Amino acid sequence: MLELGADEYAKYPFMADAGQYLKDKGFPLAKFGTDPDLKPSVEKAFHRLKVSTEGGIYKSELIDGQASKSYILEIEVFSFLLAIVLIKLTGMHTLTKRFALAEARRAEQHLERDLGKASEKSKIDLAIKIIHDLFGIEVIKRDDFFEIPVADYLKHSIGFHEREWKLINRYVKNGKVLLTPEKTVRLIRKELGTYIGSKIINAPTPPMIPGFENMVNELTSICKKLTPSYTMTTGEYPPCIKHAIEVLEKGENLPHSGRFMLATFLLSKGQSVEDIAPLFKNAPDYNQRITLYQLNHLAGTSGSGTHYSCPSCEKLKTQNLCFAIPECDNIINPIQFGKKRI
Amino acid sequence: MQENNIKFLEDTFKKYYFDHFNLIRVPNRTSEREFGFQKFNSGMTRHISIKDDKELHLLLMKNTPSDVYCSNACYSFPNLPMNEKDWKEADLIFDIDAKDLNLECRKNHTISKCNECNEISTDINSCSKCNSIKLEKKSLPCKNCINASKNEISKLSNILIEDFGIHPNDIHVYFSGNEGFHVYVYNSQFQKLGSKERSELTDYIMFHGAIPETFGMKKIKPNRSTFPDFDEKGWRGRFSKEMYGTKSKRSKIITELIVNGYSSFQKTLDDLSDKIGVKVDPNVTMDIHRIFRLPGSLNSKSGLTKVFCTDLTKFDPYLEASFLNEQLVEVIANCPIRFNLKNTKFGPYYGEKVSIPTFAAAYMICKKIATIS
Ligand code: SF4
Ligand SMILES: [Zn+2]
Ligand SMILES: [Zn+2]
C-alpha cells in the first residue's frame, strides 16, 4: 500500500484502510454517534451520500486539492469512511452503486488535475502510482502526454463504443499510446468505480450505531424511490437501446442523437418523462431542469405539442447507433423489436 | 481422391518427413501447445499434446498425415476439450493470402474443375463442356501474386516495428505452402490479449474505423495546423504521404480537403483503407484457439512446404518451398496452364500421359488436376 499524506487521503480516501485509519486516529466508531465534536463529519457523510443518490458529485471544501485548515482534511476522510459505514448499515445495493460512481468521478477529477500539473512532479507521480497500483497500467509521462503500452490501452478501452477510442484514432508509437491527462483518467473511470464499489462491498457491516438510525432510515427510503430506474435494462430492448442505456449507466457521453433515440423509444413504450429522466443522471453534462424540459418537449407535453417518434433503423445506422443482431432482421424501427411476426 | 493417388502422396509425404525432419520448427513451449493432424480423405484429429520433437517425429511416421497443425496458444492442458484447456497466452499471427488481394492476374492462372463432369478448363464461370456452374477453382499463384503478398508483409512489418515497437527478430514470416504467408509475432506485449483486443489491432493495421478528427479535420472551423505533417510517424504520416504525395503539395491538398468538407473527408478515409491498409485476414488474428499449419510441414493443397522465409525479398516459393524428390513418375495430367517449379517449366497438359518428377506430379495431384496413371 502507498503511504499517503493527509491531503492525499482527502483526495483519494478510498486508498485508506477504513478501520485502520479510524483506529490510528483514536476514534472508535461508536463515538461518532454521540460525540458532538464529531458531528460535522457525520453530517458531511450523510450529505455526501445524498448528493450521490441525486446523481451529483459532492463538492468538498478542498480548494485545488488543498485545505486551509488541517481538520478540514480529516473531515474529508472521516466523512468518506462514515459514508461507507452508513451504506453498510442501510444495506442497499443502489446506494453502493451510486456512491461508488460519484466518488469515482470525484477522484477522476483530482487525478486529472494532478496529472495535468506540469510543474509538480510529486503530484503527477502519485497519480501515476495510483493508476499503476490499482489498475496495473504503466503510465510514463512524456512532455505533455502520457504513454501507455498498447496492450494495456486495449484492455481498458475495449468496452468503449465511441469511435474516437479505437486504436486507429490514437497516436501510437513504439508500442505506446499517447494520451492527454483527461483521456488517461477516462480510461480507468469504469474500473475506478468498480474498485470503490468492491471496497464498499468487502467492508464489514458494523452493528447499528446509536444516533445513526434516522439517517439510515432516510437513506433507505431514498433508495427505494430510486430503484425503479434500474429495472429498465431487461432483455426485451433492441441492442441499440441497450447500448445507449449502458453508455449512460457508465456515465459516458451519449451523443444527442442517441439521447433522442432512447427517449423517444421509451416514451413510445409508454414510459413517463419522470421514469426516463433518472437514466440521464449519470451523463457527464447532466442538468435536471434541462433534461426534463427536453423530455417534455419530445413527449409533446410542452411547447409545440408535436409528438416525436423513434427514428428508423436506417437512420440510426447512419448515426452509428445501430448494433444490429439477427433478431433485428425484418424490422425497420427499433420499436418493432421483439414483436412476433405472423 | 483415388486410392492410387493417396498411396502415392502418402509414400511421398512419408519420405519427406523422414528426410527433412530438420525443416520442422517445433515451437517453443512444445508441451503447452495443441497439435492436430489430418489424414488423406479423412477428418481432423485435434487436442493432441506432444512433449518434444521425438514424439512429433513418431506421430508423423505413424500416421503419415496430409496436414499437421499446431496452436499459436499455450494451454495448461492442451489435450483436454477446448473449454477445459485453460488458455494462457497466444502468439500474434497474421494471415496474408494472395486470393484476398483482388489481383488482376488471378484470372490468368485460375483453372476450374467441374463438379458434375470433372472437366478442367480455364473458364472460371461455367463448365465449358456441360455448362454446370458447380466449379471447384484452383489457382496456381504467379510471381505477381507472390510479390503483391510480399508488399503487404512489408507494410505489416513496418507497422509492427514502428507503431507497435516489435523487435524485427521477433517477426517470423512463413510461406504457407499454398497461396499465402503467415506472419508470427513472438514475445510481444500482445501475448495475453483476448480476441476482441486482437480484432482492434487488425482494425488498426487494416486502417479501419478512422475518423476525420484523427487527421486534423473538424466539422466546424477546421484548422490547417492540425492536419498531419509530411514527416509524421504512424498513420498520420502514412496518410499524408498517400494524400499529399510530396511535401510541397501539403498546403494545396489541405485546402482541397477543407473545401470538400467533413463527410467527404470521412469517405476519403474509408476509401484509403483499401490503399494503405494492410490486407490481413482479421478472422485469423482474432481467433485465439486456432491451430495453424506447423512450420516445416507439407501443405496437402500443393505438396509444398510451409517454409521460414529468411530473406523475404529474394524468396521464391516455387524454388525454396519445393522439397519433394525428383524421381520420375507417370501421371495423366490435365493442366491447361503452365507452371514453374524448381526452375523447370511444366505444362500445359491436356489430359495426356506424362513422365515428370515427383515434386511436380505431387503438385498437380494435390491440386486435383492429375492422377497417377
Ligand atoms: S436494426 Fe434497428 S433495432 Fe436493430 S439494432 Fe439496429 S437500430 Fe436497433
Ligand atoms: Zn461439366
Ligand atoms: Zn497472380
PDB file of N, CA and C in Angstrom, chain A residues 149-152 154-155 157-158 163-176, chain B residues 162-165 189-190 193 196-197 200-201 203-204 207-211 214 232 235 266:
ATOM      1  N   PRO A 149       1.311   1.414 -22.588  1.00  0.00           N
ATOM      2  CA  PRO A 149       1.529   0.319 -23.541  1.00  0.00           C
ATOM      3  C   PRO A 149       0.242  -0.004 -24.309  1.00  0.00           C
ATOM      4  N   VAL A 150       0.394  -0.287 -25.602  1.00  0.00           N
ATOM      5  CA  VAL A 150      -0.768  -0.545 -26.451  1.00  0.00           C
ATOM      6  C   VAL A 150      -1.672  -1.634 -25.857  1.00  0.00           C
ATOM      7  N   ALA A 151      -1.057  -2.706 -25.361  1.00  0.00           N
ATOM      8  CA  ALA A 151      -1.857  -3.824 -24.833  1.00  0.00           C
ATOM      9  C   ALA A 151      -2.710  -3.357 -23.652  1.00  0.00           C
ATOM     10  N   ASP A 152      -2.133  -2.554 -22.757  1.00  0.00           N
ATOM     11  CA  ASP A 152      -2.897  -2.041 -21.616  1.00  0.00           C
ATOM     12  C   ASP A 152      -4.021  -1.138 -22.105  1.00  0.00           C
ATOM     13  N   LEU A 154      -5.587  -1.285 -24.903  1.00  0.00           N
ATOM     14  CA  LEU A 154      -6.665  -2.084 -25.497  1.00  0.00           C
ATOM     15  C   LEU A 154      -7.510  -2.753 -24.428  1.00  0.00           C
ATOM     16  N   LYS A 155      -6.852  -3.301 -23.398  1.00  0.00           N
ATOM     17  CA  LYS A 155      -7.604  -3.998 -22.344  1.00  0.00           C
ATOM     18  C   LYS A 155      -8.625  -3.075 -21.697  1.00  0.00           C
ATOM     19  N   SER A 157      -9.768  -0.002 -23.013  1.00  0.00           N
ATOM     20  CA  SER A 157     -10.626   0.789 -23.904  1.00  0.00           C
ATOM     21  C   SER A 157     -11.607  -0.083 -24.678  1.00  0.00           C
ATOM     22  N   ILE A 158     -11.443  -1.384 -24.600  1.00  0.00           N
ATOM     23  CA  ILE A 158     -12.192  -2.278 -25.475  1.00  0.00           C
ATOM     24  C   ILE A 158     -13.695  -2.177 -25.252  1.00  0.00           C
ATOM     25  N   ARG A 163     -16.094   5.884 -31.460  1.00  0.00           N
ATOM     26  CA  ARG A 163     -15.042   5.587 -32.423  1.00  0.00           C
ATOM     27  C   ARG A 163     -13.713   6.256 -32.084  1.00  0.00           C
ATOM     28  N   GLU A 164     -13.768   7.371 -31.381  1.00  0.00           N
ATOM     29  CA  GLU A 164     -12.505   8.046 -31.087  1.00  0.00           C
ATOM     30  C   GLU A 164     -11.601   7.179 -30.207  1.00  0.00           C
ATOM     31  N   TRP A 165     -12.181   6.154 -29.540  1.00  0.00           N
ATOM     32  CA  TRP A 165     -11.351   5.293 -28.691  1.00  0.00           C
ATOM     33  C   TRP A 165     -10.739   4.130 -29.448  1.00  0.00           C
ATOM     34  N   LYS A 166     -11.124   3.968 -30.685  1.00  0.00           N
ATOM     35  CA  LYS A 166     -10.491   2.910 -31.473  1.00  0.00           C
ATOM     36  C   LYS A 166      -9.006   3.222 -31.599  1.00  0.00           C
ATOM     37  N   LEU A 167      -8.193   2.174 -31.578  1.00  0.00           N
ATOM     38  CA  LEU A 167      -6.744   2.367 -31.605  1.00  0.00           C
ATOM     39  C   LEU A 167      -6.318   3.201 -32.810  1.00  0.00           C
ATOM     40  N   ILE A 168      -7.000   2.996 -33.930  1.00  0.00           N
ATOM     41  CA  ILE A 168      -6.641   3.718 -35.155  1.00  0.00           C
ATOM     42  C   ILE A 168      -6.745   5.227 -34.956  1.00  0.00           C
ATOM     43  N   ASN A 169      -7.578   5.660 -34.032  1.00  0.00           N
ATOM     44  CA  ASN A 169      -7.743   7.090 -33.812  1.00  0.00           C
ATOM     45  C   ASN A 169      -6.888   7.629 -32.667  1.00  0.00           C
ATOM     46  N   ARG A 170      -5.880   6.867 -32.330  1.00  0.00           N
ATOM     47  CA  ARG A 170      -4.950   7.288 -31.282  1.00  0.00           C
ATOM     48  C   ARG A 170      -3.566   7.456 -31.879  1.00  0.00           C
ATOM     49  N   TYR A 171      -2.763   8.238 -31.172  1.00  0.00           N
ATOM     50  CA  TYR A 171      -1.378   8.370 -31.578  1.00  0.00           C
ATOM     51  C   TYR A 171      -0.608   7.175 -31.032  1.00  0.00           C
ATOM     52  N   VAL A 172      -0.114   6.324 -31.922  1.00  0.00           N
ATOM     53  CA  VAL A 172       0.564   5.104 -31.492  1.00  0.00           C
ATOM     54  C   VAL A 172       2.005   5.132 -31.985  1.00  0.00           C
ATOM     55  N   LYS A 173       2.932   4.888 -31.071  1.00  0.00           N
ATOM     56  CA  LYS A 173       4.339   4.933 -31.452  1.00  0.00           C
ATOM     57  C   LYS A 173       5.130   3.995 -30.556  1.00  0.00           C
ATOM     58  N   ASN A 174       5.946   3.177 -31.177  1.00  0.00           N
ATOM     59  CA  ASN A 174       6.846   2.326 -30.401  1.00  0.00           C
ATOM     60  C   ASN A 174       6.165   1.452 -29.356  1.00  0.00           C
ATOM     61  N   GLY A 175       5.001   0.987 -29.656  1.00  0.00           N
ATOM     62  CA  GLY A 175       4.309   0.117 -28.712  1.00  0.00           C
ATOM     63  C   GLY A 175       3.551   0.864 -27.635  1.00  0.00           C
ATOM     64  N   LYS A 176       3.504   2.198 -27.749  1.00  0.00           N
ATOM     65  CA  LYS A 176       2.820   3.001 -26.737  1.00  0.00           C
ATOM     66  C   LYS A 176       1.719   3.845 -27.372  1.00  0.00           C
TER      67      LYS A 176
ATOM     68  N   GLU B 162       7.460  -0.010 -36.213  1.00  0.00           N
ATOM     69  CA  GLU B 162       7.400   1.418 -35.890  1.00  0.00           C
ATOM     70  C   GLU B 162       6.314   1.745 -34.864  1.00  0.00           C
ATOM     71  N   ASP B 163       5.114   1.229 -35.088  1.00  0.00           N
ATOM     72  CA  ASP B 163       3.992   1.625 -34.239  1.00  0.00           C
ATOM     73  C   ASP B 163       3.910   0.758 -32.984  1.00  0.00           C
ATOM     74  N   PHE B 164       4.122  -0.538 -33.150  1.00  0.00           N
ATOM     75  CA  PHE B 164       3.919  -1.429 -32.008  1.00  0.00           C
ATOM     76  C   PHE B 164       5.210  -1.793 -31.285  1.00  0.00           C
ATOM     77  N   GLY B 165       6.321  -1.276 -31.777  1.00  0.00           N
ATOM     78  CA  GLY B 165       7.579  -1.483 -31.067  1.00  0.00           C
ATOM     79  C   GLY B 165       8.048  -2.924 -31.015  1.00  0.00           C
ATOM     80  N   GLN B 189       4.067  -7.642 -26.258  1.00  0.00           N
ATOM     81  CA  GLN B 189       3.155  -7.253 -25.168  1.00  0.00           C
ATOM     82  C   GLN B 189       1.736  -7.763 -25.439  1.00  0.00           C
ATOM     83  N   PHE B 190       1.519  -8.327 -26.638  1.00  0.00           N
ATOM     84  CA  PHE B 190       0.160  -8.731 -27.019  1.00  0.00           C
ATOM     85  C   PHE B 190      -0.169 -10.188 -26.718  1.00  0.00           C
ATOM     86  N   LEU B 193      -3.421 -10.932 -24.904  1.00  0.00           N
ATOM     87  CA  LEU B 193      -4.646 -10.256 -25.327  1.00  0.00           C
ATOM     88  C   LEU B 193      -5.692 -11.252 -25.819  1.00  0.00           C
ATOM     89  N   LYS B 196     -11.184  -9.893 -28.770  1.00  0.00           N
ATOM     90  CA  LYS B 196     -11.675  -8.558 -29.104  1.00  0.00           C
ATOM     91  C   LYS B 196     -10.533  -7.571 -29.268  1.00  0.00           C
ATOM     92  N   GLU B 197      -9.575  -7.670 -28.366  1.00  0.00           N
ATOM     93  CA  GLU B 197      -8.444  -6.746 -28.428  1.00  0.00           C
ATOM     94  C   GLU B 197      -7.620  -6.995 -29.690  1.00  0.00           C
ATOM     95  N   GLU B 200      -9.175  -5.423 -32.578  1.00  0.00           N
ATOM     96  CA  GLU B 200      -8.894  -3.989 -32.582  1.00  0.00           C
ATOM     97  C   GLU B 200      -7.510  -3.719 -33.205  1.00  0.00           C
ATOM     98  N   LEU B 201      -6.572  -4.618 -32.932  1.00  0.00           N
ATOM     99  CA  LEU B 201      -5.245  -4.493 -33.551  1.00  0.00           C
ATOM    100  C   LEU B 201      -5.341  -4.619 -35.071  1.00  0.00           C
ATOM    101  N   ASP B 203      -7.954  -3.973 -36.919  1.00  0.00           N
ATOM    102  CA  ASP B 203      -8.589  -2.762 -37.439  1.00  0.00           C
ATOM    103  C   ASP B 203      -7.538  -1.670 -37.621  1.00  0.00           C
ATOM    104  N   TYR B 204      -6.654  -1.582 -36.656  1.00  0.00           N
ATOM    105  CA  TYR B 204      -5.586  -0.587 -36.753  1.00  0.00           C
ATOM    106  C   TYR B 204      -4.722  -0.848 -37.984  1.00  0.00           C
ATOM    107  N   PHE B 207      -6.376  -0.200 -41.249  1.00  0.00           N
ATOM    108  CA  PHE B 207      -6.859   1.167 -41.391  1.00  0.00           C
ATOM    109  C   PHE B 207      -8.389   1.182 -41.471  1.00  0.00           C
ATOM    110  N   HIS B 208      -9.006   0.558 -40.499  1.00  0.00           N
ATOM    111  CA  HIS B 208     -10.465   0.529 -40.418  1.00  0.00           C
ATOM    112  C   HIS B 208     -10.945   1.401 -39.262  1.00  0.00           C
ATOM    113  N   GLY B 209     -11.971   2.184 -39.530  1.00  0.00           N
ATOM    114  CA  GLY B 209     -12.621   2.917 -38.433  1.00  0.00           C
ATOM    115  C   GLY B 209     -12.000   4.263 -38.108  1.00  0.00           C
ATOM    116  N   ALA B 210     -11.180   4.785 -39.020  1.00  0.00           N
ATOM    117  CA  ALA B 210     -10.562   6.086 -38.759  1.00  0.00           C
ATOM    118  C   ALA B 210     -11.606   7.193 -38.852  1.00  0.00           C
ATOM    119  N   ILE B 211     -11.467   8.198 -38.008  1.00  0.00           N
ATOM    120  CA  ILE B 211     -12.384   9.337 -38.067  1.00  0.00           C
ATOM    121  C   ILE B 211     -11.600  10.598 -38.479  1.00  0.00           C
ATOM    122  N   THR B 214      -8.978  12.502 -36.253  1.00  0.00           N
ATOM    123  CA  THR B 214      -7.650  11.939 -36.058  1.00  0.00           C
ATOM    124  C   THR B 214      -6.644  12.553 -37.040  1.00  0.00           C
ATOM    125  N   GLU B 232       5.427  13.017 -40.369  1.00  0.00           N
ATOM    126  CA  GLU B 232       4.959  12.435 -39.114  1.00  0.00           C
ATOM    127  C   GLU B 232       5.053  10.919 -39.111  1.00  0.00           C
ATOM    128  N   TRP B 235       0.061   6.431 -38.528  1.00  0.00           N
ATOM    129  CA  TRP B 235      -0.926   6.583 -39.591  1.00  0.00           C
ATOM    130  C   TRP B 235      -1.040   8.003 -40.109  1.00  0.00           C
ATOM    131  N   GLN B 266     -14.499  11.892 -44.497  1.00  0.00           N
ATOM    132  CA  GLN B 266     -14.758  10.547 -43.957  1.00  0.00           C
ATOM    133  C   GLN B 266     -14.740   9.506 -45.079  1.00  0.00           C
TER     134      GLN B 266
END
